[in-house]
Amino acid sequence: MNRRELLALAGALGLAPSLARAAVQEKMDGDATAARDAYLYALPLIEMATTRARLLKTPGAAINRLSHTRALSDHTARWVTTPNNDTLYSSAFLDLSKGAGTLTIPPMGKRYYSVAVMDMFTNNNVVLGTRTIGGEGGTFTLVGPGQASTGPNPVRIATPHAWMLIRILTDGGEDLAATHNAQDGFVLKGAAGGPIAAYAARDAKPADYFATARALLASDPGPPTDLKILRRTSAFLGAGPFRETAAVDGVDEAKMITVFAKGRQVFTGGWSYPRPNLGDYGQDYLYRAIVALQGLGALPVAEAVYLKAAGDDGAGSFTGDGPYRLSLPAQLPLDGFWSLSMYEATADGQYFFTDNPLKRYAIGDRTPGLKRNADGTLDLWIGRADPGGDKTANWLPAPKSGPFAMYLRAYLPKAELLDGRFRLPAVVKV
């Protein structure tokens, strides 16, 4: 019902005009809150379905079959937001509804890798890799909800459908051939998947968005611990009749996520640090929605810490020409590697690499030719123009125009980075 219809109903029930208006306003506010919460709850499912459809359009891709990227991501890579430029990706969407699958991981030695299996709500149900199982490899059984486990090393997945995302460290260039061999050693087996239904994207009309959300929830139900929000939003996400309200038409997804994201980020000393529940969100539906939009596929903090620079506006966005400087200690507290990535910001709140004359999309501890200071510390220079001289070796190019953002990734972080004893220096305008 719209506002006029609600007022007419309140009048028919004998409410005084002032009470009727108050009751209607409360009803409208309740609908708006429920519509907002339903939108945020469903966004990870929508983003996963969109990513699945995009991946399945690539040649050779299929359900329960690994697809490999053979080159490091660059400015043309738009299949997932905030990609990294350190690892090659191998990816597969899983369908375990017809039975368990198996994944064989080859011996990886000392080369860093991780195999993240995310349920359709983007929770990392498991990360198999250097940190958790080491470099010897093995065979693992992927088991869906309610299935018996009969294979080796069973891994429970919370939803019948899931996303497997493999990251393998590479130095690029001459190291690519060895990295490709490592990719080819991963073997995924599972029942052949059927056709995937067409789903609406996050920018669809509200009614179409919620129709897709309902279909996805029917395919991959939420856990029992989500019953409270599912009951409260049943008019939008439930199995019963969909209720058309003014609140639904008032949902502005881009504005909503932007406002919530800015309100959610807390910058300490020039950086936004991830929450401890990154990658396994529980009932933190707002944080889960923000990460689904801005960093889909994020690993848990034990595997990698993602730090976002505060920017010129204090909310993560840089708009100046530079130069900016980031001064880093000789060694960061981690057992893996680190990189600082440059992204151009899109109007809908996503981030992708930007074209630049160096074809350098990130800079890190493995970047060849970096010039360190006499004490081992490192000054990185960021800006739209080449800073010149010796600084060029340490230059991370920004977009030629428009806002941009920077993320620093620290893989296999040590305790002092996780618990806040170590804080990164801020990016400063020079």
GROMACS .gro file of C-alpha atoms in nm:
model
  430
    1MET     CA    1   0.000   0.000   0.000
    2ASN     CA    2   0.104   0.359  -0.058
    3ARG     CA    3   0.065   0.638   0.196
    4ARG     CA    4  -0.279   0.746   0.070
    5GLU     CA    5  -0.414   0.391   0.087
    6LEU     CA    6  -0.280   0.345   0.439
    7LEU     CA    7  -0.441   0.670   0.556
    8ALA     CA    8  -0.774   0.560   0.408
    9LEU     CA    9  -0.748   0.227   0.587
   10ALA     CA   10  -0.661   0.397   0.917
   11GLY     CA   11  -0.960   0.627   0.878
   12ALA     CA   12  -1.189   0.333   0.808
   13LEU     CA   13  -1.068   0.178   1.132
   14GLY     CA   14  -1.182   0.489   1.319
   15LEU     CA   15  -0.843   0.639   1.410
   16ALA     CA   16  -0.824   1.013   1.468
   17PRO     CA   17  -0.643   1.197   1.187
   18SER     CA   18  -0.335   1.269   1.400
   19LEU     CA   19  -0.317   0.910   1.523
   20ALA     CA   20  -0.376   0.785   1.171
   21ARG     CA   21  -0.087   0.992   1.036
   22ALA     CA   22   0.140   0.869   1.318
   23ALA     CA   23   0.040   0.508   1.260
   24VAL     CA   24   0.093   0.540   0.886
   25GLN     CA   25   0.433   0.704   0.934
   26GLU     CA   26   0.539   0.428   1.171
   27LYS     CA   27   0.421   0.170   0.917
   28MET     CA   28   0.606   0.342   0.633
   29ASP     CA   29   0.922   0.374   0.844
   30GLY     CA   30   0.898   0.006   0.932
   31ASP     CA   31   0.863  -0.088   0.567
   32ALA     CA   32   1.159   0.128   0.472
   33THR     CA   33   1.377  -0.031   0.740
   34ALA     CA   34   1.270  -0.381   0.638
   35ALA     CA   35   1.330  -0.305   0.269
   36ARG     CA   36   1.675  -0.169   0.346
   37ASP     CA   37   1.769  -0.467   0.563
   38ALA     CA   38   1.634  -0.710   0.305
   39TYR     CA   39   1.837  -0.540   0.034
   40LEU     CA   40   2.156  -0.556   0.240
   41TYR     CA   41   2.096  -0.915   0.347
   42ALA     CA   42   2.052  -1.033  -0.011
   43LEU     CA   43   2.334  -0.832  -0.172
   44PRO     CA   44   2.606  -1.097  -0.123
   45LEU     CA   45   2.384  -1.358  -0.289
   46ILE     CA   46   2.319  -1.120  -0.580
   47GLU     CA   47   2.690  -1.041  -0.622
   48MET     CA   48   2.784  -1.410  -0.610
   49ALA     CA   49   2.522  -1.495  -0.872
   50THR     CA   50   2.643  -1.208  -1.092
   51THR     CA   51   3.004  -1.320  -1.062
   52ARG     CA   52   2.903  -1.680  -1.137
   53ALA     CA   53   2.720  -1.574  -1.453
   54ARG     CA   54   3.016  -1.365  -1.565
   55LEU     CA   55   3.263  -1.648  -1.504
   56LEU     CA   56   3.050  -1.905  -1.685
   57LYS     CA   57   3.058  -1.691  -1.998
   58THR     CA   58   3.433  -1.739  -2.035
   59PRO     CA   59   3.544  -2.012  -2.281
   60GLY     CA   60   3.568  -2.357  -2.124
   61ALA     CA   61   3.406  -2.255  -1.796
   62ALA     CA   62   3.149  -2.484  -1.638
   63ILE     CA   63   3.003  -2.567  -1.299
   64ASN     CA   64   3.242  -2.784  -1.091
   65ARG     CA   65   3.526  -2.713  -1.332
   66LEU     CA   66   3.829  -2.496  -1.261
   67SER     CA   67   3.909  -2.203  -1.488
   68HIS     CA   68   4.255  -2.053  -1.476
   69THR     CA   69   4.373  -1.700  -1.541
   70ARG     CA   70   4.716  -1.723  -1.697
   71ALA     CA   71   4.827  -1.362  -1.656
   72LEU     CA   72   4.830  -1.120  -1.366
   73SER     CA   73   4.528  -0.892  -1.350
   74ASP     CA   74   4.558  -0.552  -1.516
   75HIS     CA   75   4.328  -0.256  -1.591
   76THR     CA   76   4.118  -0.468  -1.828
   77ALA     CA   77   4.024  -0.721  -1.558
   78ARG     CA   78   3.668  -0.639  -1.449
   79TRP     CA   79   3.532  -0.976  -1.341
   80VAL     CA   80   3.566  -0.905  -0.969
   81THR     CA   81   3.624  -0.584  -0.775
   82THR     CA   82   3.962  -0.500  -0.612
   83PRO     CA   83   4.167  -0.775  -0.781
   84ASN     CA   84   4.527  -0.829  -0.673
   85ASN     CA   85   4.838  -0.816  -0.889
   86ASP     CA   86   5.038  -1.069  -0.685
   87THR     CA   87   4.872  -1.400  -0.759
   88LEU     CA   88   4.718  -1.591  -1.044
   89TYR     CA   89   4.357  -1.688  -0.987
   90SER     CA   90   4.192  -2.022  -1.049
   91SER     CA   91   3.821  -2.025  -0.993
   92ALA     CA   92   3.517  -2.251  -1.000
   93PHE     CA   93   3.157  -2.228  -0.892
   94LEU     CA   94   3.046  -2.544  -0.719
   95ASP     CA   95   2.716  -2.729  -0.725
   96LEU     CA   96   2.711  -2.989  -0.448
   97SER     CA   97   2.336  -3.049  -0.464
   98LYS     CA   98   2.387  -3.379  -0.650
   99GLY     CA   99   2.667  -3.507  -0.431
  100ALA     CA  100   3.007  -3.427  -0.287
  101GLY     CA  101   3.301  -3.308  -0.492
  102THR     CA  102   3.674  -3.362  -0.451
  103LEU     CA  103   3.970  -3.128  -0.481
  104THR     CA  104   4.324  -3.254  -0.520
  105ILE     CA  105   4.595  -3.001  -0.435
  106PRO     CA  106   4.941  -3.074  -0.579
  107PRO     CA  107   5.261  -3.034  -0.378
  108MET     CA  108   5.329  -2.660  -0.372
  109GLY     CA  109   5.656  -2.651  -0.183
  110LYS     CA  110   5.732  -2.304  -0.051
  111ARG     CA  111   5.521  -2.118  -0.307
  112TYR     CA  112   5.235  -1.933  -0.137
  113TYR     CA  113   4.883  -2.043  -0.228
  114SER     CA  114   4.535  -2.044  -0.080
  115VAL     CA  115   4.213  -2.223  -0.173
  116ALA     CA  116   3.916  -2.035  -0.033
  117VAL     CA  117   3.573  -2.198  -0.055
  118MET     CA  118   3.297  -1.946   0.009
  119ASP     CA  119   2.932  -2.024   0.057
  120MET     CA  120   2.679  -1.816  -0.133
  121PHE     CA  121   2.670  -1.567   0.154
  122THR     CA  122   3.046  -1.501   0.096
  123ASN     CA  123   3.159  -1.663   0.421
  124ASN     CA  124   3.489  -1.848   0.388
  125ASN     CA  125   3.389  -2.197   0.501
  126VAL     CA  126   3.748  -2.313   0.462
  127VAL     CA  127   4.086  -2.186   0.344
  128LEU     CA  128   4.325  -2.462   0.241
  129GLY     CA  129   4.676  -2.342   0.173
  130THR     CA  130   5.023  -2.254   0.290
  131ARG     CA  131   4.901  -2.138   0.631
  132THR     CA  132   4.664  -2.424   0.707
  133ILE     CA  133   4.786  -2.742   0.537
  134GLY     CA  134   5.136  -2.651   0.420
  135GLY     CA  135   5.301  -2.727   0.088
  136GLU     CA  136   5.254  -3.104   0.068
  137GLY     CA  137   4.912  -3.099  -0.096
  138GLY     CA  138   4.639  -3.363  -0.057
  139THR     CA  139   4.288  -3.462  -0.157
  140PHE     CA  140   3.981  -3.309   0.009
  141THR     CA  141   3.612  -3.396  -0.007
  142LEU     CA  142   3.372  -3.106  -0.049
  143VAL     CA  143   3.048  -3.192   0.130
  144GLY     CA  144   2.723  -2.998   0.096
  145PRO     CA  145   2.451  -2.952   0.358
  146GLY     CA  146   2.295  -3.273   0.486
  147GLN     CA  147   2.530  -3.499   0.291
  148ALA     CA  148   2.717  -3.796   0.435
  149SER     CA  149   3.093  -3.771   0.427
  150THR     CA  150   3.267  -4.077   0.286
  151GLY     CA  151   3.575  -3.934   0.114
  152PRO     CA  152   3.913  -3.824   0.248
  153ASN     CA  153   3.958  -3.502   0.447
  154PRO     CA  154   3.593  -3.389   0.444
  155VAL     CA  155   3.525  -3.017   0.424
  156ARG     CA  156   3.173  -2.896   0.509
  157ILE     CA  157   3.022  -2.626   0.289
  158ALA     CA  158   2.725  -2.435   0.433
  159THR     CA  159   2.523  -2.396   0.110
  160PRO     CA  160   2.463  -2.633  -0.184
  161HIS     CA  161   2.635  -2.386  -0.416
  162ALA     CA  162   2.968  -2.218  -0.348
  163TRP     CA  163   3.265  -2.039  -0.500
  164MET     CA  164   3.617  -2.180  -0.497
  165LEU     CA  165   3.885  -1.916  -0.547
  166ILE     CA  166   4.250  -2.023  -0.566
  167ARG     CA  167   4.534  -1.772  -0.537
  168ILE     CA  168   4.890  -1.875  -0.632
  169LEU     CA  169   5.180  -1.637  -0.583
  170THR     CA  170   5.378  -1.554  -0.894
  171ASP     CA  171   5.657  -1.316  -0.985
  172GLY     CA  172   5.525  -1.295  -1.340
  173GLY     CA  173   5.759  -1.300  -1.639
  174GLU     CA  174   5.980  -1.609  -1.635
  175ASP     CA  175   5.795  -1.742  -1.329
  176LEU     CA  176   5.463  -1.769  -1.514
  177ALA     CA  177   5.538  -2.108  -1.672
  178ALA     CA  178   5.606  -2.264  -1.331
  179THR     CA  179   5.295  -2.098  -1.192
  180HIS     CA  180   5.086  -2.239  -1.477
  181ASN     CA  181   5.220  -2.587  -1.397
  182ALA     CA  182   5.113  -2.539  -1.037
  183GLN     CA  183   4.766  -2.432  -1.148
  184ASP     CA  184   4.731  -2.736  -1.371
  185GLY     CA  185   4.808  -2.961  -1.075
  186PHE     CA  186   4.481  -2.868  -0.903
  187VAL     CA  187   4.209  -3.121  -0.992
  188LEU     CA  188   3.843  -3.056  -0.912
  189LYS     CA  189   3.582  -3.327  -0.964
  190GLY     CA  190   3.206  -3.309  -0.917
  191ALA     CA  191   2.875  -3.391  -1.078
  192ALA     CA  192   2.797  -3.208  -1.399
  193GLY     CA  193   2.598  -2.896  -1.322
  194GLY     CA  194   2.275  -2.805  -1.494
  195PRO     CA  195   2.191  -2.471  -1.654
  196ILE     CA  196   2.203  -2.165  -1.431
  197ALA     CA  197   1.893  -1.949  -1.418
  198ALA     CA  198   1.917  -1.584  -1.515
  199TYR     CA  199   1.926  -1.356  -1.215
  200ALA     CA  200   1.885  -0.982  -1.173
  201ALA     CA  201   2.187  -0.771  -1.082
  202ARG     CA  202   2.212  -0.525  -0.794
  203ASP     CA  203   2.100  -0.233  -1.014
  204ALA     CA  204   1.775  -0.405  -1.117
  205LYS     CA  205   1.436  -0.261  -1.034
  206PRO     CA  206   1.352  -0.335  -0.670
  207ALA     CA  207   1.079  -0.586  -0.751
  208ASP     CA  208   1.316  -0.777  -0.982
  209TYR     CA  209   1.597  -0.755  -0.726
  210PHE     CA  210   1.382  -0.909  -0.452
  211ALA     CA  211   1.243  -1.172  -0.689
  212THR     CA  212   1.600  -1.281  -0.759
  213ALA     CA  213   1.682  -1.271  -0.388
  214ARG     CA  214   1.390  -1.503  -0.316
  215ALA     CA  215   1.499  -1.746  -0.588
  216LEU     CA  216   1.856  -1.751  -0.459
  217LEU     CA  217   1.741  -1.807  -0.102
  218ALA     CA  218   1.527  -2.097  -0.219
  219SER     CA  219   1.836  -2.249  -0.382
  220ASP     CA  220   2.073  -2.165  -0.096
  221PRO     CA  221   1.880  -2.104   0.227
  222GLY     CA  222   2.018  -1.890   0.505
  223PRO     CA  223   2.132  -2.059   0.827
  224PRO     CA  224   1.899  -2.098   1.126
  225THR     CA  225   2.087  -1.815   1.299
  226ASP     CA  226   1.943  -1.578   1.036
  227LEU     CA  227   1.580  -1.654   1.120
  228LYS     CA  228   1.530  -1.326   1.306
  229ILE     CA  229   1.610  -1.105   1.009
  230LEU     CA  230   1.441  -1.339   0.762
  231ARG     CA  231   1.118  -1.324   0.961
  232ARG     CA  232   1.138  -0.946   0.987
  233THR     CA  233   1.196  -0.909   0.612
  234SER     CA  234   0.961  -1.186   0.500
  235ALA     CA  235   0.749  -0.943   0.295
  236PHE     CA  236   1.055  -0.895   0.071
  237LEU     CA  237   1.257  -1.216   0.107
  238GLY     CA  238   1.002  -1.473   0.224
  239ALA     CA  239   0.817  -1.740   0.032
  240GLY     CA  240   0.478  -1.569   0.066
  241PRO     CA  241   0.325  -1.290  -0.146
  242PHE     CA  242   0.562  -1.006  -0.225
  243ARG     CA  243   0.439  -0.680  -0.077
  244GLU     CA  244   0.472  -0.382  -0.309
  245THR     CA  245   0.537  -0.072  -0.099
  246ALA     CA  246   0.667   0.277  -0.148
  247ALA     CA  247   0.964   0.167   0.061
  248VAL     CA  248   1.070  -0.080  -0.207
  249ASP     CA  249   1.060   0.181  -0.479
  250GLY     CA  250   1.262   0.410  -0.254
  251VAL     CA  251   1.557   0.172  -0.232
  252ASP     CA  252   1.859   0.341  -0.392
  253GLU     CA  253   2.122   0.071  -0.384
  254ALA     CA  254   2.424   0.279  -0.488
  255LYS     CA  255   2.350   0.559  -0.243
  256MET     CA  256   2.264   0.314   0.033
  257ILE     CA  257   2.587   0.120   0.011
  258THR     CA  258   2.798   0.434  -0.026
  259VAL     CA  259   2.643   0.593   0.283
  260PHE     CA  260   2.669   0.277   0.489
  261ALA     CA  261   3.024   0.205   0.377
  262LYS     CA  262   3.144   0.550   0.477
  263GLY     CA  263   2.969   0.521   0.808
  264ARG     CA  264   3.115   0.177   0.870
  265GLN     CA  265   3.479   0.253   0.795
  266VAL     CA  266   3.694   0.370   1.085
  267PHE     CA  267   4.031   0.513   0.989
  268THR     CA  268   4.307   0.487   1.250
  269GLY     CA  269   4.630   0.669   1.178
  270GLY     CA  270   4.546   0.709   0.812
  271TRP     CA  271   4.421   0.356   0.740
  272SER     CA  272   4.100   0.158   0.771
  273TYR     CA  273   4.170  -0.178   0.931
  274PRO     CA  274   3.950  -0.481   0.865
  275ARG     CA  275   3.713  -0.608   1.128
  276PRO     CA  276   3.806  -0.943   1.288
  277ASN     CA  277   3.506  -1.109   1.123
  278LEU     CA  278   3.614  -1.025   0.766
  279GLY     CA  279   3.541  -1.325   0.548
  280ASP     CA  280   3.324  -1.499   0.807
  281TYR     CA  281   3.056  -1.248   0.897
  282GLY     CA  282   2.804  -1.421   1.120
  283GLN     CA  283   2.511  -1.183   1.163
  284ASP     CA  284   2.706  -0.872   1.062
  285TYR     CA  285   2.492  -0.825   0.751
  286LEU     CA  286   2.592  -0.465   0.686
  287TYR     CA  287   2.966  -0.535   0.687
  288ARG     CA  288   2.904  -0.842   0.470
  289ALA     CA  289   2.716  -0.629   0.214
  290ILE     CA  290   2.987  -0.363   0.205
  291VAL     CA  291   3.261  -0.620   0.143
  292ALA     CA  292   3.049  -0.795  -0.122
  293LEU     CA  293   3.031  -0.468  -0.313
  294GLN     CA  294   3.383  -0.338  -0.255
  295GLY     CA  295   3.594  -0.650  -0.201
  296LEU     CA  296   3.405  -0.964  -0.303
  297GLY     CA  297   3.600  -1.277  -0.220
  298ALA     CA  298   3.801  -1.127   0.067
  299LEU     CA  299   4.006  -1.370   0.270
  300PRO     CA  300   3.983  -1.393   0.652
  301VAL     CA  301   4.227  -1.174   0.843
  302ALA     CA  302   4.439  -1.471   0.952
  303GLU     CA  303   4.521  -1.522   0.583
  304ALA     CA  304   4.550  -1.162   0.464
  305VAL     CA  305   4.494  -0.815   0.606
  306TYR     CA  306   4.346  -0.556   0.371
  307LEU     CA  307   4.417  -0.196   0.472
  308LYS     CA  308   4.252   0.097   0.295
  309ALA     CA  309   4.422   0.439   0.295
  310ALA     CA  310   4.211   0.723   0.437
  311GLY     CA  311   4.253   0.947   0.134
  312ASP     CA  312   4.206   1.321   0.100
  313ASP     CA  313   3.852   1.313   0.233
  314GLY     CA  314   3.930   1.091   0.531
  315ALA     CA  315   3.685   0.834   0.396
  316GLY     CA  316   3.906   0.641   0.153
  317SER     CA  317   3.905   0.860  -0.157
  318PHE     CA  318   4.201   1.047  -0.311
  319THR     CA  319   4.127   1.328  -0.553
  320GLY     CA  320   4.454   1.525  -0.572
  321ASP     CA  321   4.729   1.497  -0.830
  322GLY     CA  322   5.003   1.419  -0.577
  323PRO     CA  323   5.272   1.347  -0.517
  324TYR     CA  324   5.187   1.150  -0.204
  325ARG     CA  325   5.440   0.952  -0.002
  326LEU     CA  326   5.410   0.633   0.199
  327SER     CA  327   5.714   0.562   0.416
  328LEU     CA  328   5.741   0.201   0.526
  329PRO     CA  329   5.972   0.031   0.776
  330ALA     CA  330   6.238  -0.209   0.652
  331GLN     CA  331   6.018  -0.506   0.743
  332LEU     CA  332   5.645  -0.537   0.798
  333PRO     CA  333   5.522  -0.787   1.062
  334LEU     CA  334   5.415  -1.074   0.838
  335ASP     CA  335   5.527  -1.418   0.729
  336GLY     CA  336   5.417  -1.374   0.368
  337PHE     CA  337   5.440  -1.074   0.136
  338TRP     CA  338   5.281  -0.732   0.093
  339SER     CA  339   5.168  -0.507  -0.189
  340LEU     CA  340   5.010  -0.163  -0.229
  341SER     CA  341   4.746  -0.161  -0.504
  342MET     CA  342   4.611   0.140  -0.693
  343TYR     CA  343   4.245   0.145  -0.800
  344GLU     CA  344   4.025   0.384  -0.988
  345ALA     CA  345   3.685   0.426  -0.824
  346THR     CA  346   3.366   0.362  -1.018
  347ALA     CA  347   3.039   0.546  -0.965
  348ASP     CA  348   2.877   0.241  -0.805
  349GLY     CA  349   3.144   0.199  -0.537
  350GLN     CA  350   3.370  -0.063  -0.694
  351TYR     CA  351   3.745  -0.051  -0.760
  352PHE     CA  352   3.956  -0.168  -1.054
  353PHE     CA  353   4.314  -0.125  -1.171
  354THR     CA  354   4.388   0.184  -1.378
  355ASP     CA  355   4.584   0.212  -1.701
  356ASN     CA  356   4.923   0.380  -1.663
  357PRO     CA  357   5.249   0.424  -1.856
  358LEU     CA  358   5.447   0.181  -1.638
  359LYS     CA  359   5.180  -0.091  -1.655
  360ARG     CA  360   5.233  -0.103  -1.280
  361TYR     CA  361   4.914  -0.173  -1.090
  362ALA     CA  362   5.067  -0.249  -0.752
  363ILE     CA  363   5.400  -0.210  -0.581
  364GLY     CA  364   5.535  -0.436  -0.310
  365ASP     CA  365   5.822  -0.620  -0.148
  366ARG     CA  366   5.882  -0.826  -0.465
  367THR     CA  367   5.874  -0.534  -0.710
  368PRO     CA  368   6.208  -0.535  -0.896
  369GLY     CA  369   6.428  -0.226  -0.886
  370LEU     CA  370   6.286  -0.060  -0.572
  371LYS     CA  371   6.527   0.186  -0.413
  372ARG     CA  372   6.548   0.160  -0.036
  373ASN     CA  373   6.694   0.416   0.200
  374ALA     CA  374   7.027   0.354   0.372
  375ASP     CA  375   6.853   0.215   0.680
  376GLY     CA  376   6.640  -0.024   0.475
  377THR     CA  377   6.321   0.180   0.497
  378LEU     CA  378   6.120   0.242   0.183
  379ASP     CA  379   5.954   0.555   0.046
  380LEU     CA  380   5.679   0.491  -0.207
  381TRP     CA  381   5.566   0.778  -0.430
  382ILE     CA  382   5.208   0.800  -0.551
  383GLY     CA  383   5.065   1.046  -0.801
  384ARG     CA  384   4.928   1.110  -1.146
  385ALA     CA  385   5.265   1.230  -1.280
  386ASP     CA  386   5.607   1.067  -1.273
  387PRO     CA  387   5.793   1.213  -0.970
  388GLY     CA  388   6.120   1.189  -1.165
  389GLY     CA  389   6.475   1.092  -1.078
  390ASP     CA  390   6.531   0.806  -0.835
  391LYS     CA  391   6.170   0.836  -0.722
  392THR     CA  392   6.045   0.686  -1.048
  393ALA     CA  393   6.162   0.340  -0.936
  394ASN     CA  394   5.926   0.367  -0.638
  395TRP     CA  395   5.635   0.533  -0.822
  396LEU     CA  396   5.283   0.391  -0.809
  397PRO     CA  397   5.091   0.572  -1.085
  398ALA     CA  398   4.745   0.712  -1.008
  399PRO     CA  399   4.467   0.752  -1.269
  400LYS     CA  400   4.505   1.043  -1.509
  401SER     CA  401   4.185   1.188  -1.365
  402GLY     CA  402   3.910   1.106  -1.121
  403PRO     CA  403   3.907   0.968  -0.767
  404PHE     CA  404   4.121   0.673  -0.666
  405ALA     CA  405   4.179   0.447  -0.369
  406MET     CA  406   4.468   0.244  -0.235
  407TYR     CA  407   4.471  -0.086  -0.050
  408LEU     CA  408   4.772  -0.246   0.116
  409ARG     CA  409   4.757  -0.625   0.140
  410ALA     CA  410   4.965  -0.808   0.398
  411TYR     CA  411   4.961  -1.186   0.356
  412LEU     CA  412   5.011  -1.417   0.654
  413PRO     CA  413   5.015  -1.130   0.906
  414LYS     CA  414   5.183  -1.170   1.242
  415ALA     CA  415   5.006  -1.109   1.573
  416GLU     CA  416   5.124  -0.749   1.614
  417LEU     CA  417   4.957  -0.650   1.288
  418LEU     CA  418   4.636  -0.833   1.380
  419ASP     CA  419   4.607  -0.699   1.734
  420GLY     CA  420   4.701  -0.338   1.658
  421ARG     CA  421   5.044  -0.319   1.817
  422PHE     CA  422   5.180  -0.229   1.473
  423ARG     CA  423   5.020   0.052   1.274
  424LEU     CA  424   5.109   0.155   0.922
  425PRO     CA  425   5.232   0.512   0.870
  426ALA     CA  426   4.981   0.735   0.695
  427VAL     CA  427   4.999   0.832   0.327
  428VAL     CA  428   5.096   1.200   0.326
  429LYS     CA  429   5.065   1.476   0.067
  430VAL     CA  430   5.410   1.614  -0.014
   0.00000   0.00000   0.00000
